[in-house]
PDB file of C-alpha atoms in Angstrom:
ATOM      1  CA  UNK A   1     -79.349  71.219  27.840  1.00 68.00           C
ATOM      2  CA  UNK A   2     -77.282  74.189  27.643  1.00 84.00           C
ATOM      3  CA  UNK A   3     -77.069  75.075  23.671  1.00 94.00           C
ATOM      4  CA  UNK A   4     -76.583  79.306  23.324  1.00 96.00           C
ATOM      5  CA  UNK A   5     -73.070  78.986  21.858  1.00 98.00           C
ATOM      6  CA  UNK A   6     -74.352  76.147  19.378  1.00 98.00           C
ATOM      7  CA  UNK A   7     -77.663  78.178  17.972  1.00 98.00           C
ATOM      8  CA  UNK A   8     -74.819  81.547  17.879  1.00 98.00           C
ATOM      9  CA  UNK A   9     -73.424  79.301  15.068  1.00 98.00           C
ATOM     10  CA  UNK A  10     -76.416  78.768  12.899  1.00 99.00           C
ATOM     11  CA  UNK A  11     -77.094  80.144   9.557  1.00 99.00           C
ATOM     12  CA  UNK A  12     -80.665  82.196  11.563  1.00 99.00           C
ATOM     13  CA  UNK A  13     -78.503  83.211  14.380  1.00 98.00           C
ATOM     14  CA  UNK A  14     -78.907  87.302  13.868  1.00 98.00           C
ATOM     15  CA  UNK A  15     -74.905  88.119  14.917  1.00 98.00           C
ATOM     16  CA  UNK A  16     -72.399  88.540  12.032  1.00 99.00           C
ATOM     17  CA  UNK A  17     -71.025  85.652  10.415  1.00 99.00           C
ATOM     18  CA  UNK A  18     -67.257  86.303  11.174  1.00 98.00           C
ATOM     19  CA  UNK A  19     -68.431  85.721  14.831  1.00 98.00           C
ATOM     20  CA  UNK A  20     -69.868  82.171  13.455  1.00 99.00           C
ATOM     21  CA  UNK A  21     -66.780  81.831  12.086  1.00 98.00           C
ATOM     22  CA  UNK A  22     -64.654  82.360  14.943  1.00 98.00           C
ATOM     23  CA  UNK A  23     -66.609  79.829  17.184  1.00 98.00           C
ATOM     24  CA  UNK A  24     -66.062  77.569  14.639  1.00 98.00           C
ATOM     25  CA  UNK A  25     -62.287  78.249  14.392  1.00 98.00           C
ATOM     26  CA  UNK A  26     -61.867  78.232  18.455  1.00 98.00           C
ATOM     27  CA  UNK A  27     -61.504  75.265  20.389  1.00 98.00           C
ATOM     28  CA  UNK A  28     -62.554  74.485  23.665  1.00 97.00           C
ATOM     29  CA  UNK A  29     -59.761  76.677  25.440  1.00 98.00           C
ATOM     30  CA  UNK A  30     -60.870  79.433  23.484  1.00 98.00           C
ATOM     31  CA  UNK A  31     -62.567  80.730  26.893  1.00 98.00           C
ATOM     32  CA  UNK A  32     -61.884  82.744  29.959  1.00 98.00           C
ATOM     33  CA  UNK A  33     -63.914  83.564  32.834  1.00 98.00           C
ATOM     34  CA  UNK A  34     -64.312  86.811  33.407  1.00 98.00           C
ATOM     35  CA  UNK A  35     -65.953  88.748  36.634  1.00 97.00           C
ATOM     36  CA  UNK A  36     -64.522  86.089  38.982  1.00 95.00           C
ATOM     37  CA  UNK A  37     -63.654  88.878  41.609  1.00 93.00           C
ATOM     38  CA  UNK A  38     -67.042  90.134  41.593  1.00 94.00           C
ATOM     39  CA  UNK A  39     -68.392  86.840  42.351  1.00 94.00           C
ATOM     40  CA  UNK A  40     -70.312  87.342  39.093  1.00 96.00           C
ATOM     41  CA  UNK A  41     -68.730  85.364  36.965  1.00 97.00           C
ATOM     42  CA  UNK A  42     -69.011  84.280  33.169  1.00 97.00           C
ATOM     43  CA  UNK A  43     -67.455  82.467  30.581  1.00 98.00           C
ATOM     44  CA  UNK A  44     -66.595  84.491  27.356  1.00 98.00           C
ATOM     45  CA  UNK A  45     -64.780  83.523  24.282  1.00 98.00           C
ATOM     46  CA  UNK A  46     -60.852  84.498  24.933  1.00 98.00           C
ATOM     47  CA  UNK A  47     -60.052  87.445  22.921  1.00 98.00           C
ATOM     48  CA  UNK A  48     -57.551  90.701  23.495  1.00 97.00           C
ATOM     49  CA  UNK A  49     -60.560  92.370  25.543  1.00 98.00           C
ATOM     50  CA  UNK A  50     -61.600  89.250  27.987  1.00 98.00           C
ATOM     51  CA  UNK A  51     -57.171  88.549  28.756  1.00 99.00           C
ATOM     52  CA  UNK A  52     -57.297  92.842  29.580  1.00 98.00           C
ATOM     53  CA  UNK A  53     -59.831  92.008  32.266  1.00 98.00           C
ATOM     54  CA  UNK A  54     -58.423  88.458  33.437  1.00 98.00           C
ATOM     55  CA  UNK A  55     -55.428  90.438  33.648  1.00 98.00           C
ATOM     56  CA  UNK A  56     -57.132  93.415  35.845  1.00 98.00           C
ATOM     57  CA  UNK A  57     -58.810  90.894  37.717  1.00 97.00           C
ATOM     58  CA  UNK A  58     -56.040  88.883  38.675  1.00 97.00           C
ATOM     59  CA  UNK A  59     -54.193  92.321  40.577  1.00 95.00           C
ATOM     60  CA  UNK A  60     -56.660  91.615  43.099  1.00 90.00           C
ATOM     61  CA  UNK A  61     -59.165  94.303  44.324  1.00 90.00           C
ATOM     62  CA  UNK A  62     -61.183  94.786  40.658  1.00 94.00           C
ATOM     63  CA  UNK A  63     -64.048  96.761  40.295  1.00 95.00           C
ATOM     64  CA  UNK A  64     -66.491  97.217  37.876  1.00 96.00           C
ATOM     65  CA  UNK A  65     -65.586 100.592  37.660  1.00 97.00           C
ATOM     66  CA  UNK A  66     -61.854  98.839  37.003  1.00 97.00           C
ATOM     67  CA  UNK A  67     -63.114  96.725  33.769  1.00 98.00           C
ATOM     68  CA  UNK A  68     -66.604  98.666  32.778  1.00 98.00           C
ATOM     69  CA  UNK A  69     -65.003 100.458  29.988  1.00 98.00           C
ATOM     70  CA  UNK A  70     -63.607  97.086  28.621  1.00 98.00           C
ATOM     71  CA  UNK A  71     -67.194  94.874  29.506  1.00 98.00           C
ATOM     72  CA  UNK A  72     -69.896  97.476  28.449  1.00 96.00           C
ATOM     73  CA  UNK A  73     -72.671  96.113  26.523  1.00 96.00           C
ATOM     74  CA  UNK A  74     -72.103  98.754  23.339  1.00 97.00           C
ATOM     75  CA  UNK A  75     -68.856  97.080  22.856  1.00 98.00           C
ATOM     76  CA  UNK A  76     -70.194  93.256  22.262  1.00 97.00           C
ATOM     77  CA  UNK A  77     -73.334  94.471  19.951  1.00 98.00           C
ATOM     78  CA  UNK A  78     -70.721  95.849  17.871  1.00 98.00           C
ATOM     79  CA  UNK A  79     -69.028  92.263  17.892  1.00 98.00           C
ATOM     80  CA  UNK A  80     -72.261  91.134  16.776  1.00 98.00           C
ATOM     81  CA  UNK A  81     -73.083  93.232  14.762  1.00 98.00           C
ATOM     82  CA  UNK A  82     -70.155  94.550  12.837  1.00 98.00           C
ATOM     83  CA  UNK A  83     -68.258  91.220  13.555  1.00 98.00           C
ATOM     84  CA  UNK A  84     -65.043  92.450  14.966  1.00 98.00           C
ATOM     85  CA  UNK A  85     -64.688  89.408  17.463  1.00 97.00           C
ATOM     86  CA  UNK A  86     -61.677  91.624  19.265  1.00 97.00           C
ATOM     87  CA  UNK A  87     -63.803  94.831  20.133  1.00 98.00           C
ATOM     88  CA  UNK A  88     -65.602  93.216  22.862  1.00 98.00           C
ATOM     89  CA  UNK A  89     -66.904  90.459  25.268  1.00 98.00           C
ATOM     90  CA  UNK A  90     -69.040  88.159  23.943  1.00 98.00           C
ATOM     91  CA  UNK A  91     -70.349  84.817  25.399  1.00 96.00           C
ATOM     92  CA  UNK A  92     -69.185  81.097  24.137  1.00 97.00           C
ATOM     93  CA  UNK A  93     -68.817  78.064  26.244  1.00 97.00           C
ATOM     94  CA  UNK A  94     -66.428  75.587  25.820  1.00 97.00           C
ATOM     95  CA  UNK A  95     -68.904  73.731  23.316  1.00 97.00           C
ATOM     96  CA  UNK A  96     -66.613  75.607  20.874  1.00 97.00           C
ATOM     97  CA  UNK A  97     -64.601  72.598  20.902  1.00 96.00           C
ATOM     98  CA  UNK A  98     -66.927  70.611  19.084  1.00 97.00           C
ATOM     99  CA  UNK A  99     -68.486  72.995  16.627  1.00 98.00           C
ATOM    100  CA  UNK A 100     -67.493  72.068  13.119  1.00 98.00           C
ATOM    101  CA  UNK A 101     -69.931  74.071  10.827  1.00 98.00           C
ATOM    102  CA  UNK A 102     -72.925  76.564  10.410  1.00 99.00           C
ATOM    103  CA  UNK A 103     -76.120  74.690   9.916  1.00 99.00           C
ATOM    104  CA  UNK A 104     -79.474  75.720   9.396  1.00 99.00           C
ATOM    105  CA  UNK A 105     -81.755  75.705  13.355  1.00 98.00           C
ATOM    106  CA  UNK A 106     -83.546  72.985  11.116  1.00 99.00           C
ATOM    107  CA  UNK A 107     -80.426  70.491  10.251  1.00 99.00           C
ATOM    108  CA  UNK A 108     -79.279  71.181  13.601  1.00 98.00           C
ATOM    109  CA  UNK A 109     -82.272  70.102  15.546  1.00 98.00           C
ATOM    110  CA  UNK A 110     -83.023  67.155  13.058  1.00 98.00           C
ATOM    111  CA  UNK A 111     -79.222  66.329  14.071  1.00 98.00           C
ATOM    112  CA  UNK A 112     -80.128  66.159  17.842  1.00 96.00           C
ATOM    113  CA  UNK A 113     -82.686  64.051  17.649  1.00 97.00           C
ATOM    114  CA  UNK A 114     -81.131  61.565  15.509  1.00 97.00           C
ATOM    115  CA  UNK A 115     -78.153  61.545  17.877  1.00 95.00           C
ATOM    116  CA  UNK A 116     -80.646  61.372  20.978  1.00 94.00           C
ATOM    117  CA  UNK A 117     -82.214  58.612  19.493  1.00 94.00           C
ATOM    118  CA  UNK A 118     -79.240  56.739  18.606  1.00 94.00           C
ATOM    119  CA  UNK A 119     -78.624  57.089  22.248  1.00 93.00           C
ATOM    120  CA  UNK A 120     -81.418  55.608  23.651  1.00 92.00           C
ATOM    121  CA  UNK A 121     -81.188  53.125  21.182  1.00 92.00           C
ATOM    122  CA  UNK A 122     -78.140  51.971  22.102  1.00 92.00           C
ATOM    123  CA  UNK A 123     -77.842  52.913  26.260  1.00 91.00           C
ATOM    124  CA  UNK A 124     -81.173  52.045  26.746  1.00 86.00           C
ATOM    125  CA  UNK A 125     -82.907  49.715  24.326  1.00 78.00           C
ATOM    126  CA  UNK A 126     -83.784  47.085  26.804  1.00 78.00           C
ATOM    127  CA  UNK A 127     -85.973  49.288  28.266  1.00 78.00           C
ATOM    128  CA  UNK A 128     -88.045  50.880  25.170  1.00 69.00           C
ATOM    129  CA  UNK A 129     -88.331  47.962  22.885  1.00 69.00           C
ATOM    130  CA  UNK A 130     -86.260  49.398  20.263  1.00 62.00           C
ATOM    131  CA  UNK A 131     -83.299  46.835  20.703  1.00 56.00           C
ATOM    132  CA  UNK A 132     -85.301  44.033  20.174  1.00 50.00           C
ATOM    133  CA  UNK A 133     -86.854  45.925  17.332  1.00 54.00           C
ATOM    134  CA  UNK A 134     -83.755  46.541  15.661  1.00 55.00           C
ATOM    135  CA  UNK A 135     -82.027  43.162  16.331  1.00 53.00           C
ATOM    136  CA  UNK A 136     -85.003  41.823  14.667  1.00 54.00           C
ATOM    137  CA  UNK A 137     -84.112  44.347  11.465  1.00 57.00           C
TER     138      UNK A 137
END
């Protein structure tokens, strides 16, 4: 599973906590893909810096040398670092959608499993015992 935008949002993640947040205040439109004409591209959390380069992009022609000054990696470490979620790109998936709050890695992995479990409990009981085992509850 694909989980780099939910660990951003936990109380260990090492970025700033306006950045935490901001994922949790975005939903999942909150997004753009960026490098698309470079046939490079990523998904970034929509801000005033990722709609300049959409907006580059979409001229037709881009190159890096077109958006560098926008995309350069000092720019997002001082998103993450001072928290300024405008100054820069910075990755999020659409995940933001469902993000409600800043756990601990601890609560949120405990949280998995309980869900994964519940899962399998339910979608696939017949099969591990633990329907029977819980009917019998």
């Amino acid at each position: 599973i694909n989980m780099g935008t939910r660990f951003m949002a936990t109380a260990e993640s090492p970025i700033h906590q306006k950045v935490k947040e901001q994922i949790v205040e975005n939903d999942e439109r909150a997004t753009d893909l960026i490098f698309r004409t470079l046939r490079n591209t990523a998904r970034v959390a929509r801000n005033e810096v990722s709609q300049e380069v959409v907006a580059i992009e979409r001229k037709g022609n881009a190159k890096i040398e077109d958006i560098a000054h926008l995309v350069a990696g000092a720019r997002g470490k001082v998103v993450y670092e001072e928290g300024d979620p405008n100054y820069g790109i910075w990755s999020a998936g659409m995940v933001q959608g469902l993000i409600h709050d800043v756990p601990t890695c601890g609560e949120l992995i405990s949280r998995i499993v309980t869900e994964a479990e519940a899962i399998i409990a339910s979608r696939l009981g017949g099969m591990t015992g633990k329907a029977s085992a819980q009917a019998a509850e």
